[in-house]
Amino acid sequence: MPQLHVEHVTLTFGGLNALTDVSLVVPEGEIVSIIGPNGAGKTSLLNCISGFYHPTRGRITFGEHDLSRAAPNVVTSYGIARAFQNLELFRGLSVVENLLLARHTHLRYSLLDSLIFYGRASRQEAENRAYVERIIDFMELEAHRHHPVGTLAYGVQKRVEVARALTLAPRLLLLDEPMAGMNVEEKEDMVRFILDIQREQGISVVLIEHDLGVVMDISDRIYVLDFGQKIAEGTPQQVSADPRVIEAYTGVPGAAHAPAQGAGA
Amino acid sequence: MGSDLTINNVEVVYHDIIQVLRGVSLTVRAGRVTSLLGTNGAGKTTTLRAISGLLKPENGKIREGTVSFEGRILSGLGGTEVVKAGVVQVPEGRRVFKHLTVEENLRAGAILGRGHWSSDLERIYSYFPKLRALRHKQAGYTSGGEQQMIAIGRALMAHPKVLLLDEPSLGLAPLLVAEIFDNVRQINRQEGVGVLVVEQNASIALRHSDYGYVMEGGRIVMEGESAALADNPDVKEFYLGVTEHGGRKSFRDVKSYKRRKRWM
Amino acid sequence: MPASRFTQTGNYRVRYQQDQTIFATSAEQASLIAGVLLLLALPLLLPKTLLRDVNMIMIFAVAVLGLNVTTGYTGLINIGQAAFMGVGAYATALAATRLNLPFFLAIPLGGVAGALVGTFVGLPSLRLKYLYLAVATLAFQIIFEWLVGHLPVLAQGGAISMPAVQVFGVRDSFLNHNRFWYYLILPVLVGLGLLWRNVLRTRHGRSFIAVRDNDRAAAAMGIHPGRAKLTAFMVGSFYAGVAGGLFAYFQKAVVIEDYGLHTSVQLLAMAIVGGLGSLPGSFLGPLFIVALDRFMGSASEWLGAQNTFPQGVDAATALRPLAFGLSIVLFLMFEPRGLANWWRLVRLYFKKWPYKF
Amino acid sequence: QKNTTLVWSGAITGPTSDAGSSYAAGVEDYCKYANSQKMLSVTLNCVVRDDQYNNANTQRNFEEFVGNQNVPVFLGYATGGMLQIKGVVQETKVPTLPASYHIGIIDPPNNSYMFLPVSSYSENIVALLEWVAARERGAKVALIVNPSPFGRDPVVDARKAAARLGLKITDVQEVGGNNLDNTALLKRLEAQGAKYVINQNTAGPVANILKDAKRLGLLGKMQFMGAHYAGGEDLTKLAGDAARDFVWATSYYMYDEGDRPGIQLVKKIGAQFGRKADTIRSVHYTSGMLAAAIAIEAMKRGGKDITAASVYKGLTSMNGSRAFNPGFTVGPVTFSAKDHVGAESLRLLQADATGNFKAITGAQRSRMFQLVHPLK
Amino acid sequence: MELLPQLLLAGVVIGSIYALAALGFVLIYKSSRVINFAHGQIIATGAFIAFALTQRGLNFWLAGLIAMLITFGLGLLIERVFLRRMVGEPIISVIMVTIGLSSVIEGLIHLTPYGAGNFSFTTPAVLSGEGLSVLGTQLSRTQLAGVLAALTLLGGFTYFFNKSTLGITMRAVADDQMAAMSVGTSVERVFALAWAAAALTAAAAGVILGLMSGLTLGGLAGIGLKVFPVVILGGLDSVVGAIVGGMLIGVLENLSAGYLDGLVPGGGTREVFPFIVLIAVLLLRPYGLFGTKEIERV
Ligand SMILES: Nc1ncnc2c1ncn2[C@@H]1O[C@H](COP(=O)(O)OP(=O)(O)OP(=O)(O)O)[C@@H](O)[C@H]1O
Ligand SMILES: Nc1ncnc2c1ncn2[C@@H]1O[C@H](COP(=O)(O)OP(=O)(O)OP(=O)(O)O)[C@@H](O)[C@H]1O
Ligand SMILES: [Mg+2]
Ligand SMILES: [Mg+2]
């Protein structure tokens, strides 16, 4: 049972602690959210999990794999996929090509097979393409299939990010603010995708999101970071009632469930 | 009004073929805050680019219509002229100069040399006291909210009469969103700067603006006083996430059907 | 039989595998056959000196194909491609003169030598990015030239003569030299061109593009950025090595001057003018540069013969660099995507012919 | 046969084009002069073809003129290009005269159609060594050479000769065109006690070395010397008064030796074809003329039908009483089946205060060179 | 041993010239991320313009100054005519344009009497006197003047980039063109200025080089290549890096010529040794000694 364990992770940048002794668990098949003010260290934590940063202290494991020192591509090969906060797409390539790239580790033929492109390589490529098209259907990206992603509207690019992560066929999906720059209706669509991914494929999800409405509604468990430290954790109800969270993050008691400021704020 | 920024029936195409704006008209009244809402890809950013003269680098063109400000036609001018005319855009996604320090970022905004940059710096620091503490830090390593402050402060260095903000709340935590909008209001009041703010976060945008427009598929589909817009049932459902009964809709409710928007 | 009542009008691809064929329509297949016939007959149609130019173009095209892997696809600016050619040339020369290997073994050996050295030189790419890497290739170019000059086995850069080649009883001689090599270079080029196509449409090729566009995202896709770059270097310098081997035989002797920095720059010009990362561009680029050079050669000779310029003004000398430079500059200013884009437009036109749109 | 082609292929543009363009002018002018004098029964078609110092172009030119136009003789240029066409020259049996005096270009009998017009760089340098040995027994000598086959060529013969002459070669260093500062080099040579520095290079790098030597106050302590392409006008123009006392070995007469018939001819032809003063002064202009003159003379001697074979015959007949002496060089041009170096005689010259080179020896052959590099 | 200080000193002298040559290169890279392969040719242009002016009887100093002004104009022109259209095109295409330009400029120089052949300035009287003896090495006045001029220009530009608004604007443009435009910066004008300033410093470098080692097209243009290890070692976008890189390469060349050449048959190690050190340094510091580390936050 692959569970993600983050144990006492500390991350330092030249004397400055971006993370201090953070621990968390992502049980199989659950949606776990991380919230906190800007600069709290949410993305840095994700970076530690996905191998872009290596924790100064502490340990991160996924099932039997130790991620603490693994390179990003190795982490990916363990079944952890990620959508980035600031759009890390291959801007010049089309949506289809972006997704095809995500199948890299699933293709198992050599450079020699590549050269000949007959039999193994050709067959796998065809299957691969079919797989990608299914994801495109699922994420409702048909209309943009052949557009260079750099020219797509911001919100659509975010959706491509998620689709590309999904194409990796992960067991754990890390989503860094997938709904930034979307209006309520579009957020609803994205939530639907996330819930479907979790429910139908049993994929665990780590979600970073500033929209507390979304976070409170779909998370099984929430962790709150502030200044690199975990200041609260628990179910949505527990967290939204926690005074420290209110002070550090929302500024308003019960903000998460009040309709007037709630949505989007 | 002479000092309003008006956009009249503007059509924009990218690469000569991709039409994005289909006859957009709107007015940014002097000294007031106007908001522009809309779905992804509706053309909000494009509208701002059409005003600020930043279409060219994206290979876009105003094919028809005009943008005018204080009786001058801005459409067709380059970005520098538009800034000189007093209209400054704060681009989407907090594009600060990553390798420059905070203070250098602000100074890079002072290129028009109106007033003296050192006194202008003080002005910006009075709006954003946080930035003063960070003045020698590389902007690339500041947090999201701070970057947004830098971007707005940098634009203010040019003494704009109209400020165009593209999704200032993007990626910001709730407290900071509120802070930024308070700052914008303050600037608007103290300097009489007109503001056009593009937002996805409709609730806060409508709360802090005087007038609003809603855009879909390259057209303005609705406009009105902000308070009135916030009361519209469609805006309520699609932009504010409020159910017909007034409660907040839960994201967990599986949508078995999708209600179409009326204006489409 | 209802199906036969409808003739197919379009070009349907119902399975993704069909999408993969290179020559899909019958029209394309017909033009393929015509093209092959034309290529086979070319030596009979062309005057000998032009045929020599064609051979040069083909050899350069092999090297440019390689450059299009490293620089075009993977975005690693390589200012040392001529040195990789040189590695191939010297390896081929040693194989042929010291080990007495026949050319059909010596030339691939040159490719392998190129690939090995290329992989080694590519090692800094594990750490270096952007233009910093370009300078590592420049450094290799300079170190290579220096090393050759200091190695007695390589005649210190002086000539290593290549043995004459014999195939099916036909011997390479002064009179048939160009035809002889045309028929040897052509299949190598075509074969390597096909292999190039194949590599670049598979996972390896895509991983090259991925590290070029965004190597962080590439890593997140499970691609090892360093390994992808090294693979690109390996493939790219294999092509250069083969080109060097061919060049060694074609020139009949290996001399260091042929593999200098200016050749590297020229190869880069060919790749860019042809259109980076493009298969037709890899042929059109060398064609353009060689043709331009020939034309300018004649023009400057003509100009030199006219005594219309004031004393001290060497218009003939000026013309060639002027024209070479201007045509590159103008070309890139008005068609930054290179000749390959023209080629695409022409093909598009013929595909739709006789309709305009 | 009404006419035939005399072709030269070399660097009119590109690297070394300053030497190449004067050389080309010499070839072309002498060829036209031959026509105007009706030296031959046929008319010469005078062609100079630019190869941009690019070996592939040299080969192309060779193929074009030898393969398509059947020229009876080929005038070539650079070291690399000549080394590369050795094979085809042998195969086609077309006599070829380079402008590079690299001894490795000729090696009969394997390679019996290449002919150097004048003494080789190796012979230049061995002659300089002999001069050193005569002045100072057991002297220490350093060699500075161009980092190319052109530069490295004489090193082997120089080492052999030095050993026999009892001289000590302290160092062989490669110095190319980008040597902006030679302090380190000169200081090291000084530390080794080298009193004589022989250059096998082009004038540019040598001039920089001389200027630095002057700055470091080494000019009086070290004697600088050089082979054909290292010295002459090119050097004084660049090095100015730092070139003073430089000792130079070459087979050619100097422009200011106006009493020599060869130089008079150069001036006359230069004026006839309207060349500018700088070109006419250049030793490369004279060199071009010599190459053309040898080729035309060989055509004349070969018989009525001008073919590659007849030119070869003409060339190899130039010896003994039939030696050819057009007057450009200090000795006559002699060739035979075995001897493929034309005007072997050379002189040493030394630059005076005004930068003019004045002969300090008479015309001579290097005896030592014949010993270390015997004819095969 | 007295050799070492002498080698160091000689390295610093030549290094300051390298630094000056590299400065123009850095100026262009700093504002537009373009590697300018035509820099050597611009250096040659500046030197020949000055030379042509002295040939017409102008005083050396005046000629140098006017040459700098003329090349300043040429820089503007080059940017306007050739590079402006390339804004926004892939960087490699722009680089290729500069390669093309190097060829064009070389062709143009061949249209003057200076394309082929060797020339040298008549050393002005002030500089022809006795030099200075430092650490047992003789430094000529020409060298001293060159070092002085180089350091003055380098210092000036360092100050300019760090303190002046225009300098900051130029760095801003390099960082994010779109954002710079949004605050009204004329990116075109910044590029033009960068090219003009680069050309001006190139002319200065050309004149100094010409004075020190004569004027040949190949020699002067060849400096364009020398500049690569210098700027890469120092960091492509750092003026301080250009200075330190220049000095280091100068010193390294001299050290290898002084100590390594004796050990390697044939010598000539100065041609390659700096490159080997360069690669070693880059492996430890991939952005050179002073280059801006690309901020990469995902
Ligand atoms: N590569 C880095 N070098 C130096 N400091 C860094 C680096 N990456 C992150 N930081 C610092 O670490 C802290 C945490 O940043 P992080 O991006 O993780 O915040 P976050 O919680 O994701 O914020 P946001 O909600 O704005 O995305 C910040 O102070 C940031 O400046
Ligand atoms: N440079 C471009 N080239 C081609 N098409 C473009 C370009 N920029 C934008 N578009 C297209 O124009 C449309 C509108 O884009 P725009 O960025 O204005 O939307 P938006 O309303 O700002 O969306 P978002 O809220 O996601 O930022 C989109 O369909 C997009 O694909
Ligand atoms: Mg974050
Ligand atoms: Mg937008």
Short mmCIF file of N, CA, C and O and ligand atoms in Angstrom, two decimals, chain A residues 153-154, chain B residues 41 43-46 92 166-167 198 200, ligand 4:
data_model
loop_
_atom_site.label_atom_id
_atom_site.label_comp_id
_atom_site.label_asym_id
_atom_site.label_seq_id
_atom_site.Cartn_x
_atom_site.Cartn_y
_atom_site.Cartn_z
N ALA A 153 -5.41 30.10 -23.32
CA ALA A 153 -5.69 30.97 -22.18
C ALA A 153 -5.16 30.30 -20.91
O ALA A 153 -5.04 29.08 -20.83
N TYR A 154 -4.87 31.14 -19.92
CA TYR A 154 -4.23 30.67 -18.70
C TYR A 154 -4.96 29.49 -18.08
O TYR A 154 -4.35 28.47 -17.73
N GLY B 41 -10.12 32.33 -21.22
CA GLY B 41 -10.08 32.45 -22.66
C GLY B 41 -11.14 33.37 -23.23
O GLY B 41 -11.31 33.45 -24.44
N GLY B 43 -11.04 36.52 -23.25
CA GLY B 43 -10.37 37.63 -23.93
C GLY B 43 -10.12 38.82 -23.01
O GLY B 43 -9.90 39.93 -23.48
N LYS B 44 -10.11 38.59 -21.73
CA LYS B 44 -9.91 39.69 -20.79
C LYS B 44 -8.48 40.23 -20.91
O LYS B 44 -8.27 41.44 -21.03
N THR B 45 -7.53 39.32 -20.85
CA THR B 45 -6.14 39.75 -20.99
C THR B 45 -5.94 40.44 -22.33
O THR B 45 -5.28 41.47 -22.44
N THR B 46 -6.55 39.89 -23.34
CA THR B 46 -6.45 40.49 -24.68
C THR B 46 -6.99 41.91 -24.68
O THR B 46 -6.42 42.81 -25.30
N GLU B 92 -0.47 39.97 -16.11
CA GLU B 92 -0.90 38.74 -15.46
C GLU B 92 0.30 37.98 -14.90
O GLU B 92 1.36 37.95 -15.51
N ASP B 166 -4.27 42.94 -14.19
CA ASP B 166 -4.71 41.65 -14.73
C ASP B 166 -4.63 40.60 -13.63
O ASP B 166 -3.54 40.17 -13.26
N GLU B 167 -5.75 40.20 -13.14
CA GLU B 167 -5.86 39.17 -12.11
C GLU B 167 -4.90 39.35 -10.94
O GLU B 167 -4.03 38.51 -10.70
N VAL B 198 -9.12 43.12 -14.00
CA VAL B 198 -9.62 41.86 -14.53
C VAL B 198 -9.54 40.85 -13.40
O VAL B 198 -8.51 40.74 -12.74
N GLN B 200 -10.87 36.88 -11.68
CA GLN B 200 -11.64 35.64 -11.63
C GLN B 200 -12.39 35.57 -10.30
O GLN B 200 -13.43 34.95 -10.18
MG MG F 4 -5.92 36.36 -18.79
#
